[in-house]
JSON list of C-alpha atoms and ligand atoms in Angstrom, two decimals:
[
{"chain": "A", "resi": 72, "resn": "UNK", "atom": "CA", "xyz": [7.28, 27.74, -6.88]},
{"chain": "A", "resi": 73, "resn": "UNK", "atom": "CA", "xyz": [4.37, 27.84, -4.41]},
{"chain": "A", "resi": 74, "resn": "UNK", "atom": "CA", "xyz": [3.36, 24.33, -3.52]},
{"chain": "A", "resi": 75, "resn": "UNK", "atom": "CA", "xyz": [-0.26, 23.29, -3.46]},
{"chain": "A", "resi": 76, "resn": "UNK", "atom": "CA", "xyz": [-1.13, 22.12, 0.05]},
{"chain": "A", "resi": 77, "resn": "UNK", "atom": "CA", "xyz": [-4.62, 21.13, -0.95]},
{"chain": "A", "resi": 78, "resn": "UNK", "atom": "CA", "xyz": [-3.51, 18.21, -3.08]},
{"chain": "A", "resi": 79, "resn": "UNK", "atom": "CA", "xyz": [-2.28, 14.74, -2.22]},
{"chain": "A", "resi": 80, "resn": "UNK", "atom": "CA", "xyz": [-0.53, 11.90, -4.00]},
{"chain": "A", "resi": 81, "resn": "UNK", "atom": "CA", "xyz": [-1.61, 8.43, -2.83]},
{"chain": "A", "resi": 82, "resn": "UNK", "atom": "CA", "xyz": [0.68, 5.45, -3.32]},
{"chain": "A", "resi": 83, "resn": "UNK", "atom": "CA", "xyz": [-1.89, 2.99, -4.62]},
{"chain": "A", "resi": 84, "resn": "UNK", "atom": "CA", "xyz": [-0.89, -0.67, -4.82]},
{"chain": "A", "resi": 85, "resn": "UNK", "atom": "CA", "xyz": [-4.36, -1.96, -5.57]},
{"chain": "A", "resi": 86, "resn": "UNK", "atom": "CA", "xyz": [-4.51, -3.59, -2.14]},
{"chain": "A", "resi": 87, "resn": "UNK", "atom": "CA", "xyz": [-6.84, -3.03, 0.76]},
{"chain": "A", "resi": 88, "resn": "UNK", "atom": "CA", "xyz": [-4.73, -0.58, 2.79]},
{"chain": "A", "resi": 89, "resn": "UNK", "atom": "CA", "xyz": [-3.76, 1.76, -0.02]},
{"chain": "A", "resi": 90, "resn": "UNK", "atom": "CA", "xyz": [-7.41, 1.86, -1.12]},
{"chain": "A", "resi": 91, "resn": "UNK", "atom": "CA", "xyz": [-8.39, 3.04, 2.35]},
{"chain": "A", "resi": 92, "resn": "UNK", "atom": "CA", "xyz": [-5.72, 5.72, 1.95]},
{"chain": "A", "resi": 93, "resn": "UNK", "atom": "CA", "xyz": [-7.29, 6.77, -1.35]},
{"chain": "A", "resi": 94, "resn": "UNK", "atom": "CA", "xyz": [-10.69, 7.12, 0.33]},
{"chain": "A", "resi": 95, "resn": "UNK", "atom": "CA", "xyz": [-9.05, 8.96, 3.24]},
{"chain": "A", "resi": 96, "resn": "UNK", "atom": "CA", "xyz": [-7.40, 11.43, 0.86]},
{"chain": "A", "resi": 97, "resn": "UNK", "atom": "CA", "xyz": [-10.57, 11.94, -1.19]},
{"chain": "A", "resi": 98, "resn": "UNK", "atom": "CA", "xyz": [-12.34, 13.03, 1.99]},
{"chain": "A", "resi": 99, "resn": "UNK", "atom": "CA", "xyz": [-9.63, 15.59, 2.77]},
{"chain": "A", "resi": 100, "resn": "UNK", "atom": "CA", "xyz": [-8.15, 17.05, -0.39]},
{"chain": "A", "resi": 101, "resn": "UNK", "atom": "CA", "xyz": [-9.54, 18.95, -3.34]},
{"chain": "A", "resi": 102, "resn": "UNK", "atom": "CA", "xyz": [-7.14, 17.23, -5.71]},
{"chain": "A", "resi": 103, "resn": "UNK", "atom": "CA", "xyz": [-6.06, 13.62, -5.33]},
{"chain": "A", "resi": 104, "resn": "UNK", "atom": "CA", "xyz": [-3.70, 11.79, -7.65]},
{"chain": "A", "resi": 105, "resn": "UNK", "atom": "CA", "xyz": [-2.38, 8.23, -7.45]},
{"chain": "A", "resi": 106, "resn": "UNK", "atom": "CA", "xyz": [0.85, 6.44, -8.32]},
{"chain": "A", "resi": 107, "resn": "UNK", "atom": "CA", "xyz": [1.52, 2.71, -8.64]},
{"chain": "A", "resi": 108, "resn": "UNK", "atom": "CA", "xyz": [4.76, 0.83, -9.11]},
{"chain": "A", "resi": 109, "resn": "UNK", "atom": "CA", "xyz": [5.36, -2.02, -11.50]},
{"chain": "A", "resi": 110, "resn": "UNK", "atom": "CA", "xyz": [8.27, -3.73, -9.73]},
{"chain": "A", "resi": 111, "resn": "UNK", "atom": "CA", "xyz": [7.97, -7.13, -11.34]},
{"chain": "A", "resi": 112, "resn": "UNK", "atom": "CA", "xyz": [5.46, -8.33, -8.78]},
{"chain": "A", "resi": 113, "resn": "UNK", "atom": "CA", "xyz": [4.19, -11.79, -9.64]},
{"chain": "A", "resi": 114, "resn": "UNK", "atom": "CA", "xyz": [0.64, -10.67, -9.98]},
{"chain": "A", "resi": 115, "resn": "UNK", "atom": "CA", "xyz": [-0.10, -7.89, -12.42]},
{"chain": "A", "resi": 116, "resn": "UNK", "atom": "CA", "xyz": [-3.67, -8.14, -11.17]},
{"chain": "A", "resi": 117, "resn": "UNK", "atom": "CA", "xyz": [-2.63, -5.67, -8.43]},
{"chain": "A", "resi": 118, "resn": "UNK", "atom": "CA", "xyz": [-1.89, -3.04, -11.04]},
{"chain": "A", "resi": 119, "resn": "UNK", "atom": "CA", "xyz": [-5.16, -3.75, -12.82]},
{"chain": "A", "resi": 120, "resn": "UNK", "atom": "CA", "xyz": [-6.96, -3.22, -9.51]},
{"chain": "A", "resi": 121, "resn": "UNK", "atom": "CA", "xyz": [-5.13, 0.06, -8.90]},
{"chain": "A", "resi": 122, "resn": "UNK", "atom": "CA", "xyz": [-6.10, 1.35, -12.35]},
{"chain": "A", "resi": 123, "resn": "UNK", "atom": "CA", "xyz": [-9.71, 0.32, -11.85]},
{"chain": "A", "resi": 124, "resn": "UNK", "atom": "CA", "xyz": [-9.86, 1.97, -8.41]},
{"chain": "A", "resi": 125, "resn": "UNK", "atom": "CA", "xyz": [-8.39, 5.22, -9.72]},
{"chain": "A", "resi": 126, "resn": "UNK", "atom": "CA", "xyz": [-10.89, 5.16, -12.57]},
{"chain": "A", "resi": 127, "resn": "UNK", "atom": "CA", "xyz": [-13.82, 4.51, -10.22]},
{"chain": "A", "resi": 128, "resn": "UNK", "atom": "CA", "xyz": [-12.72, 7.41, -8.01]},
{"chain": "A", "resi": 129, "resn": "UNK", "atom": "CA", "xyz": [-12.06, 9.63, -11.02]},
{"chain": "A", "resi": 130, "resn": "UNK", "atom": "CA", "xyz": [-8.48, 10.45, -10.03]},
{"chain": "A", "resi": 131, "resn": "UNK", "atom": "CA", "xyz": [-5.30, 10.59, -12.09]},
{"chain": "A", "resi": 132, "resn": "UNK", "atom": "CA", "xyz": [-3.20, 7.40, -12.01]},
{"chain": "A", "resi": 133, "resn": "UNK", "atom": "CA", "xyz": [0.41, 7.03, -12.99]},
{"chain": "A", "resi": 134, "resn": "UNK", "atom": "CA", "xyz": [2.24, 3.69, -13.21]},
{"chain": "A", "resi": 135, "resn": "UNK", "atom": "CA", "xyz": [6.02, 3.82, -12.83]},
{"chain": "A", "resi": 136, "resn": "UNK", "atom": "CA", "xyz": [8.24, 0.86, -13.70]},
{"chain": "A", "resi": 137, "resn": "UNK", "atom": "CA", "xyz": [10.82, -0.18, -11.08]},
{"chain": "A", "resi": 138, "resn": "UNK", "atom": "CA", "xyz": [12.30, -3.32, -12.57]},
{"chain": "A", "resi": 139, "resn": "UNK", "atom": "CA", "xyz": [15.47, -3.15, -10.48]},
{"chain": "A", "resi": 140, "resn": "UNK", "atom": "CA", "xyz": [13.71, -4.59, -7.39]},
{"chain": "A", "resi": 141, "resn": "UNK", "atom": "CA", "xyz": [12.93, -7.87, -9.12]},
{"chain": "A", "resi": 142, "resn": "UNK", "atom": "CA", "xyz": [16.39, -7.89, -10.73]},
{"chain": "A", "resi": 143, "resn": "UNK", "atom": "CA", "xyz": [17.82, -8.09, -7.21]},
{"chain": "A", "resi": 144, "resn": "UNK", "atom": "CA", "xyz": [15.55, -11.05, -6.40]},
{"chain": "A", "resi": 145, "resn": "UNK", "atom": "CA", "xyz": [15.50, -13.10, -3.22]},
{"chain": "A", "resi": 146, "resn": "UNK", "atom": "CA", "xyz": [11.88, -12.70, -2.17]},
{"chain": "A", "resi": 147, "resn": "UNK", "atom": "CA", "xyz": [8.57, -14.41, -2.80]},
{"chain": "A", "resi": 148, "resn": "UNK", "atom": "CA", "xyz": [6.76, -11.37, -4.17]},
{"chain": "A", "resi": 149, "resn": "UNK", "atom": "CA", "xyz": [8.93, -11.01, -7.25]},
{"chain": "A", "resi": 150, "resn": "UNK", "atom": "CA", "xyz": [10.58, -14.46, -7.65]},
{"chain": "A", "resi": 151, "resn": "UNK", "atom": "CA", "xyz": [8.33, -16.89, -9.46]},
{"chain": "A", "resi": 152, "resn": "UNK", "atom": "CA", "xyz": [10.40, -19.82, -8.15]},
{"chain": "A", "resi": 153, "resn": "UNK", "atom": "CA", "xyz": [10.20, -18.82, -4.48]},
{"chain": "A", "resi": 154, "resn": "UNK", "atom": "CA", "xyz": [7.11, -20.09, -2.67]},
{"chain": "A", "resi": 155, "resn": "UNK", "atom": "CA", "xyz": [5.18, -17.70, -0.47]},
{"chain": "A", "resi": 156, "resn": "UNK", "atom": "CA", "xyz": [5.32, -18.79, 3.15]},
{"chain": "A", "resi": 157, "resn": "UNK", "atom": "CA", "xyz": [1.97, -19.66, 4.61]},
{"chain": "A", "resi": 158, "resn": "UNK", "atom": "CA", "xyz": [0.96, -19.13, 8.22]},
{"chain": "A", "resi": 159, "resn": "UNK", "atom": "CA", "xyz": [1.99, -22.74, 8.91]},
{"chain": "A", "resi": 160, "resn": "UNK", "atom": "CA", "xyz": [5.52, -21.91, 7.78]},
{"chain": "A", "resi": 161, "resn": "UNK", "atom": "CA", "xyz": [6.00, -19.18, 10.37]},
{"chain": "A", "resi": 162, "resn": "UNK", "atom": "CA", "xyz": [9.65, -19.16, 11.38]},
{"chain": "A", "resi": 163, "resn": "UNK", "atom": "CA", "xyz": [10.55, -21.21, 14.41]},
{"chain": "A", "resi": 164, "resn": "UNK", "atom": "CA", "xyz": [13.16, -20.27, 16.97]},
{"chain": "A", "resi": 165, "resn": "UNK", "atom": "CA", "xyz": [16.54, -19.35, 15.50]},
{"chain": "A", "resi": 166, "resn": "UNK", "atom": "CA", "xyz": [15.19, -18.53, 12.06]},
{"chain": "A", "resi": 167, "resn": "UNK", "atom": "CA", "xyz": [14.91, -15.01, 10.67]},
{"chain": "A", "resi": 168, "resn": "UNK", "atom": "CA", "xyz": [11.74, -13.25, 11.79]},
{"chain": "A", "resi": 169, "resn": "UNK", "atom": "CA", "xyz": [11.05, -11.56, 8.46]},
{"chain": "A", "resi": 170, "resn": "UNK", "atom": "CA", "xyz": [8.77, -13.42, 6.04]},
{"chain": "A", "resi": 171, "resn": "UNK", "atom": "CA", "xyz": [10.11, -14.11, 2.55]},
{"chain": "A", "resi": 172, "resn": "UNK", "atom": "CA", "xyz": [7.58, -11.67, 1.13]},
{"chain": "A", "resi": 173, "resn": "UNK", "atom": "CA", "xyz": [9.85, -8.87, 2.36]},
{"chain": "A", "resi": 174, "resn": "UNK", "atom": "CA", "xyz": [11.27, -6.88, -0.55]},
{"chain": "A", "resi": 175, "resn": "UNK", "atom": "CA", "xyz": [14.27, -5.01, 0.92]},
{"chain": "A", "resi": 176, "resn": "UNK", "atom": "CA", "xyz": [14.08, -1.26, 0.44]},
{"chain": "A", "resi": 177, "resn": "UNK", "atom": "CA", "xyz": [10.78, -1.38, -1.42]},
{"chain": "A", "resi": 178, "resn": "UNK", "atom": "CA", "xyz": [8.97, 1.37, 0.44]},
{"chain": "A", "resi": 179, "resn": "UNK", "atom": "CA", "xyz": [12.10, 3.53, 0.56]},
{"chain": "A", "resi": 180, "resn": "UNK", "atom": "CA", "xyz": [12.34, 3.39, -3.22]},
{"chain": "A", "resi": 181, "resn": "UNK", "atom": "CA", "xyz": [8.61, 3.85, -3.73]},
{"chain": "A", "resi": 182, "resn": "UNK", "atom": "CA", "xyz": [8.29, 6.88, -1.46]},
{"chain": "A", "resi": 183, "resn": "UNK", "atom": "CA", "xyz": [11.33, 8.53, -3.01]},
{"chain": "A", "resi": 184, "resn": "UNK", "atom": "CA", "xyz": [9.92, 8.07, -6.51]},
{"chain": "A", "resi": 185, "resn": "UNK", "atom": "CA", "xyz": [6.49, 9.20, -5.30]},
{"chain": "A", "resi": 186, "resn": "UNK", "atom": "CA", "xyz": [8.03, 12.39, -3.90]},
{"chain": "A", "resi": 187, "resn": "UNK", "atom": "CA", "xyz": [9.93, 13.02, -7.15]},
{"chain": "A", "resi": 188, "resn": "UNK", "atom": "CA", "xyz": [6.69, 12.66, -9.11]},
{"chain": "A", "resi": 189, "resn": "UNK", "atom": "CA", "xyz": [4.67, 14.68, -6.57]},
{"chain": "A", "resi": 190, "resn": "UNK", "atom": "CA", "xyz": [7.15, 17.53, -6.86]},
{"chain": "A", "resi": 191, "resn": "UNK", "atom": "CA", "xyz": [6.51, 17.65, -10.61]},
{"chain": "A", "resi": 192, "resn": "UNK", "atom": "CA", "xyz": [2.77, 17.63, -9.94]},
{"chain": "A", "resi": 193, "resn": "UNK", "atom": "CA", "xyz": [3.01, 20.50, -7.44]},
{"chain": "A", "resi": 194, "resn": "UNK", "atom": "CA", "xyz": [2.07, 18.21, -4.53]},
{"chain": "A", "resi": 195, "resn": "UNK", "atom": "CA", "xyz": [3.83, 17.87, -1.17]},
{"chain": "A", "resi": 196, "resn": "UNK", "atom": "CA", "xyz": [1.36, 15.65, 0.71]},
{"chain": "A", "resi": 197, "resn": "UNK", "atom": "CA", "xyz": [2.10, 11.96, 0.22]},
{"chain": "A", "resi": 198, "resn": "UNK", "atom": "CA", "xyz": [-0.20, 9.24, 1.53]},
{"chain": "A", "resi": 199, "resn": "UNK", "atom": "CA", "xyz": [0.83, 5.64, 2.12]},
{"chain": "A", "resi": 200, "resn": "UNK", "atom": "CA", "xyz": [-0.88, 2.68, 3.75]},
{"chain": "A", "resi": 201, "resn": "UNK", "atom": "CA", "xyz": [2.16, 1.42, 5.64]},
{"chain": "A", "resi": 202, "resn": "UNK", "atom": "CA", "xyz": [1.30, 0.09, 9.05]},
{"chain": "A", "resi": 203, "resn": "UNK", "atom": "CA", "xyz": [3.28, -0.98, 12.12]},
{"chain": "A", "resi": 204, "resn": "UNK", "atom": "CA", "xyz": [0.54, -3.28, 13.33]},
{"chain": "A", "resi": 205, "resn": "UNK", "atom": "CA", "xyz": [0.83, -5.44, 10.21]},
{"chain": "A", "resi": 206, "resn": "UNK", "atom": "CA", "xyz": [1.92, -8.84, 11.51]},
{"chain": "A", "resi": 207, "resn": "UNK", "atom": "CA", "xyz": [4.67, -9.05, 8.91]},
{"chain": "A", "resi": 208, "resn": "UNK", "atom": "CA", "xyz": [6.85, -6.55, 10.76]},
{"chain": "A", "resi": 209, "resn": "UNK", "atom": "CA", "xyz": [8.43, -5.08, 7.64]},
{"chain": "A", "resi": 210, "resn": "UNK", "atom": "CA", "xyz": [10.98, -2.51, 8.88]},
{"chain": "A", "resi": 211, "resn": "UNK", "atom": "CA", "xyz": [10.25, -0.13, 6.00]},
{"chain": "A", "resi": 212, "resn": "UNK", "atom": "CA", "xyz": [6.62, 0.15, 7.18]},
{"chain": "A", "resi": 213, "resn": "UNK", "atom": "CA", "xyz": [7.50, 1.60, 10.59]},
{"chain": "A", "resi": 214, "resn": "UNK", "atom": "CA", "xyz": [6.78, 5.11, 11.83]},
{"chain": "A", "resi": 215, "resn": "UNK", "atom": "CA", "xyz": [10.47, 5.75, 12.53]},
{"chain": "A", "resi": 216, "resn": "UNK", "atom": "CA", "xyz": [11.37, 4.82, 8.96]},
{"chain": "A", "resi": 217, "resn": "UNK", "atom": "CA", "xyz": [8.72, 7.10, 7.48]},
{"chain": "A", "resi": 218, "resn": "UNK", "atom": "CA", "xyz": [9.74, 10.03, 9.73]},
{"chain": "A", "resi": 219, "resn": "UNK", "atom": "CA", "xyz": [13.38, 9.60, 8.71]},
{"chain": "A", "resi": 220, "resn": "UNK", "atom": "CA", "xyz": [12.41, 9.32, 5.06]},
{"chain": "A", "resi": 221, "resn": "UNK", "atom": "CA", "xyz": [10.24, 12.44, 5.30]},
{"chain": "A", "resi": 222, "resn": "UNK", "atom": "CA", "xyz": [13.22, 14.36, 6.65]},
{"chain": "A", "resi": 223, "resn": "UNK", "atom": "CA", "xyz": [15.44, 12.99, 3.87]},
{"chain": "A", "resi": 224, "resn": "UNK", "atom": "CA", "xyz": [12.91, 13.95, 1.18]},
{"chain": "A", "resi": 225, "resn": "UNK", "atom": "CA", "xyz": [12.51, 17.48, 2.58]},
{"chain": "A", "resi": 226, "resn": "UNK", "atom": "CA", "xyz": [16.26, 17.94, 2.58]},
{"chain": "A", "resi": 227, "resn": "UNK", "atom": "CA", "xyz": [16.98, 16.14, -0.67]},
{"chain": "A", "resi": 228, "resn": "UNK", "atom": "CA", "xyz": [14.24, 17.70, -2.81]},
{"chain": "A", "resi": 229, "resn": "UNK", "atom": "CA", "xyz": [13.98, 20.95, -0.85]},
{"chain": "A", "resi": 230, "resn": "UNK", "atom": "CA", "xyz": [10.20, 20.89, -0.62]},
{"chain": "A", "resi": 231, "resn": "UNK", "atom": "CA", "xyz": [7.96, 20.65, 2.48]},
{"chain": "A", "resi": 232, "resn": "UNK", "atom": "CA", "xyz": [6.91, 17.02, 2.03]},
{"chain": "A", "resi": 233, "resn": "UNK", "atom": "CA", "xyz": [4.63, 15.39, 4.56]},
{"chain": "A", "resi": 234, "resn": "UNK", "atom": "CA", "xyz": [4.20, 11.63, 4.53]},
{"chain": "A", "resi": 235, "resn": "UNK", "atom": "CA", "xyz": [0.72, 10.78, 5.84]},
{"chain": "A", "resi": 236, "resn": "UNK", "atom": "CA", "xyz": [0.26, 7.30, 7.27]},
{"chain": "A", "resi": 237, "resn": "UNK", "atom": "CA", "xyz": [-3.39, 7.12, 8.38]},
{"chain": "A", "resi": 238, "resn": "UNK", "atom": "CA", "xyz": [-3.18, 3.38, 9.11]},
{"chain": "A", "resi": 239, "resn": "UNK", "atom": "CA", "xyz": [0.13, 3.36, 11.00]},
{"chain": "A", "resi": 240, "resn": "UNK", "atom": "CA", "xyz": [-1.18, 2.46, 14.45]},
{"chain": "A", "resi": 241, "resn": "UNK", "atom": "CA", "xyz": [-4.51, 0.82, 13.75]},
{"chain": "A", "resi": 242, "resn": "UNK", "atom": "CA", "xyz": [-5.19, -2.84, 13.11]},
{"chain": "A", "resi": 243, "resn": "UNK", "atom": "CA", "xyz": [-6.97, -4.39, 10.14]},
{"chain": "A", "resi": 244, "resn": "UNK", "atom": "CA", "xyz": [-10.40, -4.31, 11.77]},
{"chain": "A", "resi": 245, "resn": "UNK", "atom": "CA", "xyz": [-10.00, -0.64, 12.70]},
{"chain": "A", "resi": 246, "resn": "UNK", "atom": "CA", "xyz": [-8.85, 0.21, 9.18]},
{"chain": "A", "resi": 247, "resn": "UNK", "atom": "CA", "xyz": [-11.92, -1.52, 7.73]},
{"chain": "A", "resi": 248, "resn": "UNK", "atom": "CA", "xyz": [-14.13, 0.45, 10.12]},
{"chain": "A", "resi": 249, "resn": "UNK", "atom": "CA", "xyz": [-12.34, 3.61, 9.00]},
{"chain": "A", "resi": 250, "resn": "UNK", "atom": "CA", "xyz": [-13.32, 2.75, 5.43]},
{"chain": "A", "resi": 251, "resn": "UNK", "atom": "CA", "xyz": [-16.90, 2.28, 6.59]},
{"chain": "A", "resi": 252, "resn": "UNK", "atom": "CA", "xyz": [-16.85, 5.70, 8.27]},
{"chain": "A", "resi": 253, "resn": "UNK", "atom": "CA", "xyz": [-15.67, 7.13, 4.94]},
{"chain": "A", "resi": 254, "resn": "UNK", "atom": "CA", "xyz": [-18.62, 5.45, 3.22]},
{"chain": "A", "resi": 255, "resn": "UNK", "atom": "CA", "xyz": [-16.35, 3.56, 0.79]},
{"chain": "A", "resi": 256, "resn": "UNK", "atom": "CA", "xyz": [-16.52, -0.11, 1.84]},
{"chain": "A", "resi": 257, "resn": "UNK", "atom": "CA", "xyz": [-17.72, -1.09, -1.64]},
{"chain": "A", "resi": 258, "resn": "UNK", "atom": "CA", "xyz": [-14.34, -0.08, -3.06]},
{"chain": "A", "resi": 259, "resn": "UNK", "atom": "CA", "xyz": [-12.92, -3.19, -1.34]},
{"chain": "A", "resi": 260, "resn": "UNK", "atom": "CA", "xyz": [-14.61, -5.27, -4.05]},
{"chain": "A", "resi": 261, "resn": "UNK", "atom": "CA", "xyz": [-11.98, -3.97, -6.48]},
{"chain": "A", "resi": 262, "resn": "UNK", "atom": "CA", "xyz": [-8.92, -4.53, -4.28]},
{"chain": "A", "resi": 263, "resn": "UNK", "atom": "CA", "xyz": [-6.42, -7.37, -4.41]},
{"chain": "A", "resi": 264, "resn": "UNK", "atom": "CA", "xyz": [-4.83, -8.96, -1.36]},
{"chain": "A", "resi": 265, "resn": "UNK", "atom": "CA", "xyz": [-4.03, -12.63, -2.08]},
{"chain": "A", "resi": 266, "resn": "UNK", "atom": "CA", "xyz": [-0.29, -13.40, -2.25]},
{"chain": "A", "resi": 267, "resn": "UNK", "atom": "CA", "xyz": [-1.11, -16.27, -4.59]},
{"chain": "A", "resi": 268, "resn": "UNK", "atom": "CA", "xyz": [-2.76, -13.93, -7.08]},
{"chain": "A", "resi": 269, "resn": "UNK", "atom": "CA", "xyz": [-6.09, -15.73, -6.99]},
{"chain": "A", "resi": 270, "resn": "UNK", "atom": "CA", "xyz": [-9.49, -14.17, -7.61]},
{"chain": "A", "resi": 271, "resn": "UNK", "atom": "CA", "xyz": [-11.60, -15.10, -5.75]},
{"chain": "A", "resi": 272, "resn": "UNK", "atom": "CA", "xyz": [-8.85, -15.15, -3.11]},
{"chain": "A", "resi": 273, "resn": "UNK", "atom": "CA", "xyz": [-7.22, -18.45, -2.04]},
{"chain": "A", "resi": 274, "resn": "UNK", "atom": "CA", "xyz": [-8.21, -17.90, 1.57]},
{"chain": "A", "resi": 275, "resn": "UNK", "atom": "CA", "xyz": [-5.14, -19.66, 2.98]},
{"chain": "A", "resi": 276, "resn": "UNK", "atom": "CA", "xyz": [-2.09, -17.44, 2.29]},
{"chain": "A", "resi": 277, "resn": "UNK", "atom": "CA", "xyz": [-1.00, -15.03, 5.08]},
{"chain": "A", "resi": 278, "resn": "UNK", "atom": "CA", "xyz": [-2.49, -12.04, 3.27]},
{"chain": "A", "resi": 279, "resn": "UNK", "atom": "CA", "xyz": [-5.87, -13.72, 2.79]},
{"chain": "A", "resi": 280, "resn": "UNK", "atom": "CA", "xyz": [-5.93, -14.92, 6.40]},
{"chain": "A", "resi": 281, "resn": "UNK", "atom": "CA", "xyz": [-5.14, -11.44, 7.70]},
{"chain": "A", "resi": 282, "resn": "UNK", "atom": "CA", "xyz": [-7.79, -9.88, 5.46]},
{"chain": "A", "resi": 283, "resn": "UNK", "atom": "CA", "xyz": [-10.51, -12.35, 6.51]},
{"chain": "A", "resi": 284, "resn": "UNK", "atom": "CA", "xyz": [-9.62, -11.86, 10.18]},
{"chain": "A", "resi": 285, "resn": "UNK", "atom": "CA", "xyz": [-9.89, -8.08, 9.81]},
{"chain": "A", "resi": 286, "resn": "UNK", "atom": "CA", "xyz": [-13.33, -8.19, 8.21]},
{"chain": "A", "resi": 287, "resn": "UNK", "atom": "CA", "xyz": [-14.54, -10.73, 10.78]},
{"chain": "A", "resi": 288, "resn": "UNK", "atom": "CA", "xyz": [-13.35, -8.58, 13.68]},
{"chain": "A", "resi": 289, "resn": "UNK", "atom": "CA", "xyz": [-14.86, -5.45, 12.13]},
{"chain": "A", "resi": 290, "resn": "UNK", "atom": "CA", "xyz": [-18.16, -7.27, 11.69]},
{"chain": "A", "resi": 291, "resn": "UNK", "atom": "CA", "xyz": [-18.33, -6.18, 8.05]},
{"chain": "A", "resi": 292, "resn": "UNK", "atom": "CA", "xyz": [-18.75, -8.43, 5.00]},
{"chain": "A", "resi": 293, "resn": "UNK", "atom": "CA", "xyz": [-15.88, -8.34, 2.51]},
{"chain": "A", "resi": 294, "resn": "UNK", "atom": "CA", "xyz": [-17.46, -7.22, -0.77]},
{"chain": "A", "resi": 295, "resn": "UNK", "atom": "CA", "xyz": [-14.71, -9.09, -2.66]},
{"chain": "A", "resi": 296, "resn": "UNK", "atom": "CA", "xyz": [-16.09, -12.39, -1.37]},
{"chain": "A", "resi": 297, "resn": "UNK", "atom": "CA", "xyz": [-19.76, -11.71, -0.60]},
{"chain": "B", "resi": 329, "resn": "ZN", "atom": "ZN1", "xyz": [-4.48, -15.84, -0.75]}
]
């Protein structure tokens, strides 16, 4: 089957970075579709945001359930009884460097499922907002991981997949400026970032702090707050 190289599937979490990826893809591809994962995250508001964003951009949106990640437990994004670490709780010497918001294997699972769905939709271009400059240092967000996964998907599904990571080496401020250059800053009003699931955002969790810092450095008002 001839694969359509003019179409892209965006992994859309409903957060800031994946929304930039959606805008990035809309500027480049004739056909853009989106996929979101319901993995038992504490805050279903993320999925509501993803659906709203897809609707606003008039693109197809598919939600896939991945309950096994929360079944495994052990992290603050899916365990309701595990508190999210704040910036003040940053690990001191001798403690593990990874924050407890790390969900082991999450992006590996998501990208594999995205590729499986993309194949059915005649799409080989996958777009994800993973980023090495994210302070969290999640190992499944790194360039080396995505390159290895791309090779595994090409071999395992026998299709010429390309994983696009437009945010990989830019910081939050640069990514916000990228959104401005795409003329889509207003879409940020419909994104969700807060680890504590609050709207308006709590302003104190690591995700809120990082978001506010990015907008401040970019010199752009966050339409979610303003
Ligand atoms: Zn917050």
